[in-house]
């Protein structure tokens, strides 16, 4: 049994981890990060009783501070 673990099972698990890790970094990381970010924002809003109107004001004001985009 120990030989099976060290010779076959552990290397197979390690390879599966590497493959999944590579896939995550190449494809899923951005989507995962966006989902986590939105959950954090939602939690902050709920825990601090922030109103949607306050967010709209914040983002409309921050847009005014940005320089205009020039399209060529």
C-alpha positions as MATLAB code, in Angstrom:
seq = 'XXXXXXXXXXXXXXXXXXXXXXXXXXXXXXXXXXXXXXXXXXXXXXXXXXXXXXXXXXXXXXXXXXXXXXXX';
ca = [
       0.000    0.000    0.000;
       2.707    2.621    0.844;
       4.462    1.865   -2.441;
       1.225    2.535   -4.321;
       0.874    5.909   -2.569;
       4.405    7.063   -3.291;
       4.812    5.613   -6.779;
       1.393    6.147   -8.337;
      -1.188    8.085   -6.357;
       0.854   11.049   -5.122;
       2.449   11.768   -8.536;
      -0.980   11.497  -10.189;
      -2.478   13.967   -7.710;
       0.497   16.310   -8.157;
       0.109   16.258  -11.957;
      -3.630   16.890  -11.718;
      -2.937   19.855   -9.423;
      -0.387   21.305  -11.846;
      -2.775   20.940  -14.789;
      -5.660   22.550  -12.910;
      -3.430   25.307  -11.576;
      -2.215   26.155  -15.074;
      -5.795   26.173  -16.412;
      -6.903   28.444  -13.571;
      -4.093   30.932  -14.170;
      -4.674   30.996  -17.934;
      -8.468   31.104  -18.082;
     -10.325   31.414  -14.811;
      -8.264   33.830  -12.693;
      -9.747   37.050  -14.093;
     -13.328   35.814  -13.837;
     -12.683   34.495  -10.318;
     -11.082   37.776   -9.238;
     -14.031   39.768  -10.608;
     -16.508   37.548   -8.771;
     -14.608   37.870   -5.485;
     -14.314   41.639   -5.978;
     -18.054   41.989   -6.470;
     -18.731   39.872   -3.388;
     -16.411   42.086   -1.334;
     -18.147   45.226   -2.592;
     -21.548   43.712   -1.788;
     -20.391   42.816    1.721;
     -19.044   46.333    2.331;
     -22.304   47.852    1.091;
     -24.414   45.609    3.324;
     -22.230   45.964    6.426;
     -22.031   49.755    6.180;
     -25.619   50.495    5.107;
     -24.484   52.179    1.898;
     -27.285   53.196   -0.446;
     -27.177   52.660   -4.210;
     -27.631   56.409   -4.648;
     -24.368   57.017   -2.769;
     -22.509   54.681   -5.136;
     -24.044   56.364   -8.173;
     -22.918   59.768   -6.870;
     -19.442   58.467   -6.143;
     -18.982   57.016   -9.609;
     -20.554   59.930  -11.428;
     -18.213   62.298   -9.572;
     -15.163   60.152  -10.280;
     -16.044   60.131  -14.000;
     -16.051   63.942  -13.996;
     -12.487   63.957  -12.655;
     -11.171   61.770  -15.463;
      -9.660   63.398  -18.573;
     -11.703   62.980  -21.739;
     -10.873   60.071  -23.996;
      -9.723   61.083  -27.462;
     -10.639   58.647  -30.218;
      -8.423   58.626  -33.269;
];
